[in-house]
Amino acid sequence: MLTPIQMRTKTKWKRTLVASGLVAGLSSILIVAGCASDTEGNAGSGKEGDASHTEAASNQQGASEESTKARGSISVAIYDRGNIPADEGTIENNRWTRYMNENGPVDVKYVAIPRFDSIAKYNTLFASSSAPDLIFEYDSNYRDQLYQQKQLLPIDDELLKTYAPDYYDYLEQYPLMRKIGTKEDGQLYELGAVGTMLPNHVLFIRKDWLDALHLPIPQTTEELFQTAKAFAEQDPDGNGKDDTYGFSLSFVSGMMLDYMFGNVFTIYEKYPWYIQEDELVHDWERSAAAVSYKKRIYDEGLVDKDFLTDTKGEKAKQDWVNGKLGIYGANGGFNDVTMYEALMNVNPDAEIVPIALPESEFGQFSPALTTPIRKTAAINASAKDPGAVLEYVNFLIQPETTTTLSFGIEGEHFERKENGCPIAINPEKRKQEMGYQGDMNMLNWRDVQNPECFGVTAYLNPDMSSLSEAAAGLAKLRVDGYALYVNKETPLPLYTMMDYMPSMPQDLQMLNTNALNAIQDIWVKAIIGGTSYTVDQAVADAKAAWDRAGGERVDDWYKQWYQENKETAILTEDIYSLTGN
Amino acid sequence: MQHVSTLRRWQRQVRRDRWLYLMLLPGVIYFLIYKYLPMWGVVISFQNYSPGLGLFQSEWVGLKHFERLFSEPTFWMLFRNTILLSVYQLIFFFPIPIVLALMLNELTQQAFKRFVQTVIYIPHFVSWVVIAGISYLFLTPEGGFVNELLGLLGQDKVNFLMSTEWFRTLQVTQVIWKEAGWGTIIFLAALAGVDTQLYEAARIDGANRWRQLWHITLPALRSTIVILFILRMGDIMEQGVEHILLLLNAVNREVGEVFDTYVYTVGLLQGNFSYSAAVGLFKSLVGLILVVAANYLAKKSGEEGVF
């Protein structure tokens, strides 16, 4: 939707064009240019965008009253996880997108973004100037990249007050939210929500296998190795065949081994800087220890040797569900009811428990947790109508919207318990009709709005009666899991969570990404390299690659950032007291 | 006066052939809009392009991105990998459709010939994802067919998919499997055009099958082979990006990363649109130079070129 000013500019352009009588092909370039200069006005500063928008609003109000402002029209990103049932429609058009259009303040066109290929998709859309107005993306690095490339709109306070007053109030109430959404230039770019820190990655073990082999739960890295060895070699499922793996190196399982050694150099996160004696230093020993360990279990044949082709952990998950894998790192393990259900169907006698990460020489750590105060959204710099985008944001954070997107329609999908908390009427129906739209709710403040029904309280006191058998089984495990993982004694090995990390200048960031990717390849080669490529050699090669790329500049930058910001930055030790945990 | 009359004549010709020109128009417009207009996009390789600013507001940086490409430590690795894969394909893949076409041409049973043709065309329609999947099932060290066989023969298992040694072999073999049959089409078409009287005459002169092949069939194919070779030179910097991405992993990246996958990584994954456009432009330039050179050489040696 164009504001009158933009319309005027555009018609003027068109007139110039007609007058100059250029050939058809050339003119289309100029029209594009006209549009680009329009959006530039908005992108340049929030104030300007705001001014034109307000003017537009007042123009349209004209003689009539305030409430008759024309309905805005925006586009919004939605993750596509490929899990929508066929009779529910598509991820871009289903009962919930229609609900949002019928009940929300603006017309919304949803743009599907493949969940695990989101960056390539976003970049394609941005390059062709067709990215959605409201961007949802979990990856802080990527949002940061967009900021560096000036593709995000600074969100002005006046604009917020006018179009998203409730979000503005939250910012006043939770200054940390504003702080983490503010970039180096002092302006607010990212939107998010205050939530709760809960387990995310879960290390599961087959308790029935441990019992069958009379083994205790492994407490140290060495015990874990022995357990994995026993699982792989002593036929824990008793089928007389040598067809079990002890562990897995792919995706989250591999990350578990890294975190165990306090090594934040995984396939997903590469932040090998740690606070040591009041300095933020680049450490190589943790990586070396983790790589040696992986190499050892690889050489012993305790894992599927094809882990490199299993980058998303699908094969490992399949082995786990089919009862071929004894220890497994599960992504969002306590929420993955499908996984649990499938596992119990195939192996009715299976008993799984979450275990703490075994202790290593670097200490004991927790696997990845959810971010308590998180950033999930930003506005595209070329959004035509930032006001309308914020109106949608304001609608999203309303308790009613959040409840609907979490539980569905009252009376149809959920009813209320005595304490007023929603409870699903029919878990099957809920799974069918609500199992796919969770990502519409990435901007929910329900833990804050309704701590009785959401957040830690609800997490630790699941209402078993409303859950399917599998979901109830899994919910029982999460209570133990919470105690194991969310505590300051076994902290996250990261110096801080990704959402709270500073953003590097663009040239450093590129250097950093390329060098760390090259080093990642070196680690992998060391794991599968047998005797011909030792870990010591790999460490030497990795350090050389880092130096050659100019990595010292990155190390210095981190060091300096830490010295300048250690008092005010949110560091890992602070995270545990941020919210109601 | 001279000038005016030329103009007149031109006008007269245009008027005379106006319907032909009109019929030409859609084609010209198509090329202008879909081929020439987008070419302006290459200007972003001389800018620090930011989609938020657009083509006209982005900052001009001259040859900065090209300088960066040539000083990148990975540049020679990319160059070597790309050229080597192309050269291997030229040596091992390029002759195969020719040989296949010659063999098919010798078949006398028409029904059998057509059957074989259909069968060897089919792999062309199988997507790279499926081919990568099939290769995986055959080659994985965890119960893959080839490794099981090696095990039975008392050999050590080979991790084909995760090795630097096997990458190029694997890539070229897959290309041969997929495209060799399809590549015969153009040669078979050329062979169909050979005058049968030539063969008759040769037989009367006492030429056997081999002699006929050497003196009639191959010379008839020569210009087709040369033209395809010239076109192939233009593609020397191109590798199927989807195909290679499916084969790449941390271990074989040093032999497998080519310009096309590099463009994908820096452009689409890291969002450096200008830099990746510069890489693409460099690639195209090399291709253009090679085509022109090959064409020149072909003409020099008495063959018909592409242009």
PDB file of C-alpha atoms in Angstrom, chain A residues 201-416:
ATOM      1  CA  HIS A 201      18.786 -29.713  23.608  1.00  0.00           C
ATOM      2  CA  VAL A 202      18.371 -32.891  25.620  1.00  0.00           C
ATOM      3  CA  LEU A 203      20.814 -35.753  26.089  1.00  0.00           C
ATOM      4  CA  PHE A 204      18.723 -38.924  26.247  1.00  0.00           C
ATOM      5  CA  ILE A 205      19.957 -42.368  27.187  1.00  0.00           C
ATOM      6  CA  ARG A 206      18.261 -45.758  26.940  1.00  0.00           C
ATOM      7  CA  LYS A 207      17.759 -46.588  30.618  1.00  0.00           C
ATOM      8  CA  ASP A 208      16.570 -50.109  29.743  1.00  0.00           C
ATOM      9  CA  TRP A 209      19.853 -50.739  27.908  1.00  0.00           C
ATOM     10  CA  LEU A 210      21.834 -49.527  30.916  1.00  0.00           C
ATOM     11  CA  ASP A 211      19.852 -51.907  33.133  1.00  0.00           C
ATOM     12  CA  ALA A 212      20.278 -54.806  30.735  1.00  0.00           C
ATOM     13  CA  LEU A 213      24.049 -54.383  30.819  1.00  0.00           C
ATOM     14  CA  HIS A 214      24.107 -53.488  34.543  1.00  0.00           C
ATOM     15  CA  LEU A 215      25.663 -50.096  33.934  1.00  0.00           C
ATOM     16  CA  PRO A 216      25.235 -46.879  35.926  1.00  0.00           C
ATOM     17  CA  ILE A 217      24.367 -43.548  34.360  1.00  0.00           C
ATOM     18  CA  PRO A 218      27.674 -42.162  33.030  1.00  0.00           C
ATOM     19  CA  GLN A 219      28.973 -39.227  35.067  1.00  0.00           C
ATOM     20  CA  THR A 220      32.239 -38.419  33.321  1.00  0.00           C
ATOM     21  CA  THR A 221      33.376 -38.279  29.719  1.00  0.00           C
ATOM     22  CA  GLU A 222      35.332 -41.501  30.215  1.00  0.00           C
ATOM     23  CA  GLU A 223      32.292 -43.284  31.651  1.00  0.00           C
ATOM     24  CA  LEU A 224      30.261 -42.030  28.706  1.00  0.00           C
ATOM     25  CA  PHE A 225      32.816 -43.540  26.370  1.00  0.00           C
ATOM     26  CA  GLN A 226      32.670 -46.898  28.148  1.00  0.00           C
ATOM     27  CA  THR A 227      28.873 -46.834  28.109  1.00  0.00           C
ATOM     28  CA  ALA A 228      28.770 -46.043  24.389  1.00  0.00           C
ATOM     29  CA  LYS A 229      31.260 -48.848  23.797  1.00  0.00           C
ATOM     30  CA  ALA A 230      29.144 -51.305  25.732  1.00  0.00           C
ATOM     31  CA  PHE A 231      26.019 -50.216  23.848  1.00  0.00           C
ATOM     32  CA  ALA A 232      27.744 -50.694  20.520  1.00  0.00           C
ATOM     33  CA  GLU A 233      29.403 -53.999  21.264  1.00  0.00           C
ATOM     34  CA  GLN A 234      27.436 -55.928  23.889  1.00  0.00           C
ATOM     35  CA  ASP A 235      24.120 -56.265  22.097  1.00  0.00           C
ATOM     36  CA  PRO A 236      22.063 -54.195  24.566  1.00  0.00           C
ATOM     37  CA  ASP A 237      18.780 -54.951  22.784  1.00  0.00           C
ATOM     38  CA  GLY A 238      19.458 -58.672  23.025  1.00  0.00           C
ATOM     39  CA  ASN A 239      18.509 -59.491  19.440  1.00  0.00           C
ATOM     40  CA  GLY A 240      21.738 -61.401  18.868  1.00  0.00           C
ATOM     41  CA  LYS A 241      22.851 -59.043  16.125  1.00  0.00           C
ATOM     42  CA  ASP A 242      25.640 -56.491  16.047  1.00  0.00           C
ATOM     43  CA  ASP A 243      23.371 -53.687  14.889  1.00  0.00           C
ATOM     44  CA  THR A 244      23.513 -50.981  17.550  1.00  0.00           C
ATOM     45  CA  TYR A 245      25.392 -47.712  17.819  1.00  0.00           C
ATOM     46  CA  GLY A 246      26.570 -46.258  21.112  1.00  0.00           C
ATOM     47  CA  PHE A 247      26.358 -42.638  20.143  1.00  0.00           C
ATOM     48  CA  SER A 248      26.109 -40.310  17.169  1.00  0.00           C
ATOM     49  CA  LEU A 249      28.272 -37.489  15.868  1.00  0.00           C
ATOM     50  CA  SER A 250      25.674 -35.758  13.758  1.00  0.00           C
ATOM     51  CA  PHE A 251      23.854 -32.512  14.512  1.00  0.00           C
ATOM     52  CA  VAL A 252      22.745 -32.089  18.156  1.00  0.00           C
ATOM     53  CA  SER A 253      24.390 -35.319  19.302  1.00  0.00           C
ATOM     54  CA  GLY A 254      27.720 -34.042  18.038  1.00  0.00           C
ATOM     55  CA  MET A 255      27.073 -30.679  19.681  1.00  0.00           C
ATOM     56  CA  MET A 256      26.516 -32.487  22.996  1.00  0.00           C
ATOM     57  CA  LEU A 257      30.081 -33.814  22.840  1.00  0.00           C
ATOM     58  CA  ASP A 258      31.381 -30.309  22.159  1.00  0.00           C
ATOM     59  CA  TYR A 259      29.420 -28.750  25.007  1.00  0.00           C
ATOM     60  CA  MET A 260      30.578 -31.553  27.293  1.00  0.00           C
ATOM     61  CA  PHE A 261      34.107 -30.192  26.895  1.00  0.00           C
ATOM     62  CA  GLY A 262      32.876 -26.629  27.164  1.00  0.00           C
ATOM     63  CA  ASN A 263      33.711 -26.266  23.485  1.00  0.00           C
ATOM     64  CA  VAL A 264      31.529 -23.753  21.670  1.00  0.00           C
ATOM     65  CA  PHE A 265      32.806 -24.674  18.249  1.00  0.00           C
ATOM     66  CA  THR A 266      30.001 -26.801  16.901  1.00  0.00           C
ATOM     67  CA  ILE A 267      28.509 -27.271  13.470  1.00  0.00           C
ATOM     68  CA  TYR A 268      25.983 -24.612  14.434  1.00  0.00           C
ATOM     69  CA  GLU A 269      27.679 -22.141  16.768  1.00  0.00           C
ATOM     70  CA  LYS A 270      31.288 -21.074  16.461  1.00  0.00           C
ATOM     71  CA  TYR A 271      32.235 -18.874  19.413  1.00  0.00           C
ATOM     72  CA  PRO A 272      35.459 -20.276  20.851  1.00  0.00           C
ATOM     73  CA  TRP A 273      36.015 -17.272  23.134  1.00  0.00           C
ATOM     74  CA  TYR A 274      35.763 -17.793  26.858  1.00  0.00           C
ATOM     75  CA  ILE A 275      36.072 -15.600  29.912  1.00  0.00           C
ATOM     76  CA  GLN A 276      39.274 -16.578  31.674  1.00  0.00           C
ATOM     77  CA  GLU A 277      40.774 -14.447  34.431  1.00  0.00           C
ATOM     78  CA  ASP A 278      38.712 -11.426  33.493  1.00  0.00           C
ATOM     79  CA  GLU A 279      39.634 -11.585  29.815  1.00  0.00           C
ATOM     80  CA  LEU A 280      37.772 -12.878  26.799  1.00  0.00           C
ATOM     81  CA  VAL A 281      40.280 -15.189  25.151  1.00  0.00           C
ATOM     82  CA  HIS A 282      40.321 -17.509  22.169  1.00  0.00           C
ATOM     83  CA  ASP A 283      40.823 -21.019  23.482  1.00  0.00           C
ATOM     84  CA  TRP A 284      42.021 -23.968  21.393  1.00  0.00           C
ATOM     85  CA  GLU A 285      42.327 -26.618  24.081  1.00  0.00           C
ATOM     86  CA  ARG A 286      38.616 -27.239  24.455  1.00  0.00           C
ATOM     87  CA  SER A 287      38.241 -27.778  20.722  1.00  0.00           C
ATOM     88  CA  ALA A 288      41.247 -30.075  20.721  1.00  0.00           C
ATOM     89  CA  ALA A 289      39.804 -32.133  23.581  1.00  0.00           C
ATOM     90  CA  ALA A 290      36.391 -32.429  21.921  1.00  0.00           C
ATOM     91  CA  VAL A 291      37.921 -33.391  18.580  1.00  0.00           C
ATOM     92  CA  SER A 292      40.157 -36.016  20.204  1.00  0.00           C
ATOM     93  CA  TYR A 293      37.139 -37.500  21.927  1.00  0.00           C
ATOM     94  CA  LYS A 294      35.094 -37.613  18.742  1.00  0.00           C
ATOM     95  CA  LYS A 295      38.018 -39.144  16.896  1.00  0.00           C
ATOM     96  CA  ARG A 296      38.279 -41.815  19.560  1.00  0.00           C
ATOM     97  CA  ILE A 297      34.648 -42.873  19.383  1.00  0.00           C
ATOM     98  CA  TYR A 298      34.791 -42.701  15.593  1.00  0.00           C
ATOM     99  CA  ASP A 299      37.872 -44.922  15.418  1.00  0.00           C
ATOM    100  CA  GLU A 300      36.326 -47.366  17.874  1.00  0.00           C
ATOM    101  CA  GLY A 301      33.310 -47.665  15.568  1.00  0.00           C
ATOM    102  CA  LEU A 302      30.812 -46.611  18.250  1.00  0.00           C
ATOM    103  CA  VAL A 303      28.995 -44.251  15.877  1.00  0.00           C
ATOM    104  CA  ASP A 304      27.550 -44.183  12.379  1.00  0.00           C
ATOM    105  CA  LYS A 305      30.582 -43.327  10.298  1.00  0.00           C
ATOM    106  CA  ASP A 306      28.474 -41.481   7.761  1.00  0.00           C
ATOM    107  CA  PHE A 307      27.757 -38.611  10.127  1.00  0.00           C
ATOM    108  CA  LEU A 308      28.894 -36.002   7.620  1.00  0.00           C
ATOM    109  CA  THR A 309      26.062 -36.774   5.253  1.00  0.00           C
ATOM    110  CA  ASP A 310      23.624 -36.450   8.148  1.00  0.00           C
ATOM    111  CA  THR A 311      23.901 -32.718   8.744  1.00  0.00           C
ATOM    112  CA  LYS A 312      20.383 -32.314  10.167  1.00  0.00           C
ATOM    113  CA  GLY A 313      20.548 -35.429  12.322  1.00  0.00           C
ATOM    114  CA  GLU A 314      17.708 -37.189  10.493  1.00  0.00           C
ATOM    115  CA  LYS A 315      19.557 -40.486  10.224  1.00  0.00           C
ATOM    116  CA  ALA A 316      20.519 -40.401  13.901  1.00  0.00           C
ATOM    117  CA  LYS A 317      16.923 -39.692  14.842  1.00  0.00           C
ATOM    118  CA  GLN A 318      15.793 -42.608  12.720  1.00  0.00           C
ATOM    119  CA  ASP A 319      18.316 -44.916  14.419  1.00  0.00           C
ATOM    120  CA  TRP A 320      17.183 -43.657  17.816  1.00  0.00           C
ATOM    121  CA  VAL A 321      13.500 -44.133  17.048  1.00  0.00           C
ATOM    122  CA  ASN A 322      14.177 -47.611  15.643  1.00  0.00           C
ATOM    123  CA  GLY A 323      16.031 -48.643  18.771  1.00  0.00           C
ATOM    124  CA  LYS A 324      19.460 -48.817  17.160  1.00  0.00           C
ATOM    125  CA  LEU A 325      21.023 -45.951  19.081  1.00  0.00           C
ATOM    126  CA  GLY A 326      21.699 -45.871  22.822  1.00  0.00           C
ATOM    127  CA  ILE A 327      22.551 -42.238  23.533  1.00  0.00           C
ATOM    128  CA  TYR A 328      21.048 -39.396  21.569  1.00  0.00           C
ATOM    129  CA  GLY A 329      21.128 -35.606  21.598  1.00  0.00           C
ATOM    130  CA  ALA A 330      17.641 -34.388  20.755  1.00  0.00           C
ATOM    131  CA  ASN A 331      16.840 -30.941  19.413  1.00  0.00           C
ATOM    132  CA  GLY A 332      13.955 -29.548  21.462  1.00  0.00           C
ATOM    133  CA  GLY A 333      13.882 -33.010  23.043  1.00  0.00           C
ATOM    134  CA  PHE A 334      11.130 -32.369  25.599  1.00  0.00           C
ATOM    135  CA  ASN A 335       8.778 -30.980  22.953  1.00  0.00           C
ATOM    136  CA  ASP A 336       9.349 -33.639  20.315  1.00  0.00           C
ATOM    137  CA  VAL A 337       6.275 -35.746  21.036  1.00  0.00           C
ATOM    138  CA  THR A 338       6.398 -37.282  17.551  1.00  0.00           C
ATOM    139  CA  MET A 339       9.876 -38.643  18.243  1.00  0.00           C
ATOM    140  CA  TYR A 340       8.865 -40.049  21.619  1.00  0.00           C
ATOM    141  CA  GLU A 341       5.688 -41.568  20.285  1.00  0.00           C
ATOM    142  CA  ALA A 342       7.508 -43.249  17.397  1.00  0.00           C
ATOM    143  CA  LEU A 343      10.212 -44.570  19.703  1.00  0.00           C
ATOM    144  CA  MET A 344       7.658 -46.087  22.093  1.00  0.00           C
ATOM    145  CA  ASN A 345       5.683 -47.573  19.211  1.00  0.00           C
ATOM    146  CA  VAL A 346       8.682 -49.350  17.763  1.00  0.00           C
ATOM    147  CA  ASN A 347      10.152 -50.327  21.125  1.00  0.00           C
ATOM    148  CA  PRO A 348       7.329 -50.668  23.682  1.00  0.00           C
ATOM    149  CA  ASP A 349       9.818 -51.731  26.369  1.00  0.00           C
ATOM    150  CA  ALA A 350      12.094 -48.746  25.884  1.00  0.00           C
ATOM    151  CA  GLU A 351      12.734 -46.473  28.825  1.00  0.00           C
ATOM    152  CA  ILE A 352      14.539 -43.220  28.181  1.00  0.00           C
ATOM    153  CA  VAL A 353      15.828 -40.640  30.642  1.00  0.00           C
ATOM    154  CA  PRO A 354      17.539 -37.294  30.218  1.00  0.00           C
ATOM    155  CA  ILE A 355      21.033 -37.195  31.710  1.00  0.00           C
ATOM    156  CA  ALA A 356      23.304 -34.316  32.643  1.00  0.00           C
ATOM    157  CA  LEU A 357      26.258 -33.711  30.357  1.00  0.00           C
ATOM    158  CA  PRO A 358      29.114 -35.807  31.773  1.00  0.00           C
ATOM    159  CA  GLU A 359      31.885 -33.896  33.505  1.00  0.00           C
ATOM    160  CA  SER A 360      35.108 -33.202  31.606  1.00  0.00           C
ATOM    161  CA  GLU A 361      38.466 -31.750  32.603  1.00  0.00           C
ATOM    162  CA  PHE A 362      37.031 -28.321  31.767  1.00  0.00           C
ATOM    163  CA  GLY A 363      34.134 -28.681  34.182  1.00  0.00           C
ATOM    164  CA  GLN A 364      30.489 -29.602  33.841  1.00  0.00           C
ATOM    165  CA  PHE A 365      28.192 -27.739  31.476  1.00  0.00           C
ATOM    166  CA  SER A 366      24.619 -27.712  30.286  1.00  0.00           C
ATOM    167  CA  PRO A 367      23.470 -28.259  26.720  1.00  0.00           C
ATOM    168  CA  ALA A 368      21.751 -25.450  24.820  1.00  0.00           C
ATOM    169  CA  LEU A 369      18.838 -23.779  26.626  1.00  0.00           C
ATOM    170  CA  THR A 370      16.109 -21.514  25.310  1.00  0.00           C
ATOM    171  CA  THR A 371      16.872 -17.811  25.484  1.00  0.00           C
ATOM    172  CA  PRO A 372      14.924 -16.070  28.249  1.00  0.00           C
ATOM    173  CA  ILE A 373      14.827 -12.605  26.703  1.00  0.00           C
ATOM    174  CA  ARG A 374      14.872 -13.290  23.028  1.00  0.00           C
ATOM    175  CA  LYS A 375      14.880 -11.405  19.776  1.00  0.00           C
ATOM    176  CA  THR A 376      12.978 -12.986  16.953  1.00  0.00           C
ATOM    177  CA  ALA A 377      11.822 -10.287  14.575  1.00  0.00           C
ATOM    178  CA  ALA A 378      12.873  -7.186  12.671  1.00  0.00           C
ATOM    179  CA  ILE A 379      11.326  -4.893  10.089  1.00  0.00           C
ATOM    180  CA  ASN A 380      12.510  -4.768   6.501  1.00  0.00           C
ATOM    181  CA  ALA A 381      14.051  -1.387   5.644  1.00  0.00           C
ATOM    182  CA  SER A 382      11.982  -1.241   2.487  1.00  0.00           C
ATOM    183  CA  ALA A 383       8.675  -1.957   4.216  1.00  0.00           C
ATOM    184  CA  LYS A 384       6.168   0.343   2.545  1.00  0.00           C
ATOM    185  CA  ASP A 385       4.057   0.869   5.614  1.00  0.00           C
ATOM    186  CA  PRO A 386       6.030   0.459   8.853  1.00  0.00           C
ATOM    187  CA  GLY A 387       3.037   1.688  10.839  1.00  0.00           C
ATOM    188  CA  ALA A 388       0.912  -1.196   9.617  1.00  0.00           C
ATOM    189  CA  VAL A 389       3.700  -3.652  10.436  1.00  0.00           C
ATOM    190  CA  LEU A 390       3.761  -2.343  13.993  1.00  0.00           C
ATOM    191  CA  GLU A 391      -0.014  -2.557  14.218  1.00  0.00           C
ATOM    192  CA  TYR A 392       0.331  -6.246  13.391  1.00  0.00           C
ATOM    193  CA  VAL A 393       3.068  -6.592  16.024  1.00  0.00           C
ATOM    194  CA  ASN A 394       0.798  -4.964  18.572  1.00  0.00           C
ATOM    195  CA  PHE A 395      -1.949  -7.394  17.653  1.00  0.00           C
ATOM    196  CA  LEU A 396       0.411 -10.380  17.946  1.00  0.00           C
ATOM    197  CA  ILE A 397       1.402  -9.540  21.506  1.00  0.00           C
ATOM    198  CA  GLN A 398      -2.164  -9.233  22.767  1.00  0.00           C
ATOM    199  CA  PRO A 399      -2.875 -11.976  25.338  1.00  0.00           C
ATOM    200  CA  GLU A 400      -5.939 -13.093  23.341  1.00  0.00           C
ATOM    201  CA  THR A 401      -3.939 -13.525  20.126  1.00  0.00           C
ATOM    202  CA  THR A 402      -1.209 -15.365  21.972  1.00  0.00           C
ATOM    203  CA  THR A 403      -3.717 -17.711  23.587  1.00  0.00           C
ATOM    204  CA  THR A 404      -5.378 -18.362  20.251  1.00  0.00           C
ATOM    205  CA  LEU A 405      -2.076 -19.100  18.553  1.00  0.00           C
ATOM    206  CA  SER A 406      -1.065 -21.357  21.451  1.00  0.00           C
ATOM    207  CA  PHE A 407      -4.320 -23.198  22.094  1.00  0.00           C
ATOM    208  CA  GLY A 408      -6.762 -22.335  19.339  1.00  0.00           C
ATOM    209  CA  ILE A 409     -10.344 -21.158  19.603  1.00  0.00           C
ATOM    210  CA  GLU A 410     -12.025 -21.305  22.980  1.00  0.00           C
ATOM    211  CA  GLY A 411     -14.818 -23.889  22.980  1.00  0.00           C
ATOM    212  CA  GLU A 412     -13.515 -25.482  19.807  1.00  0.00           C
ATOM    213  CA  HIS A 413      -9.917 -26.328  20.662  1.00  0.00           C
ATOM    214  CA  PHE A 414      -9.637 -25.496  24.329  1.00  0.00           C
ATOM    215  CA  GLU A 415     -11.609 -24.831  27.481  1.00  0.00           C
ATOM    216  CA  ARG A 416     -10.533 -23.218  30.712  1.00  0.00           C
TER     217      ARG A 416
END
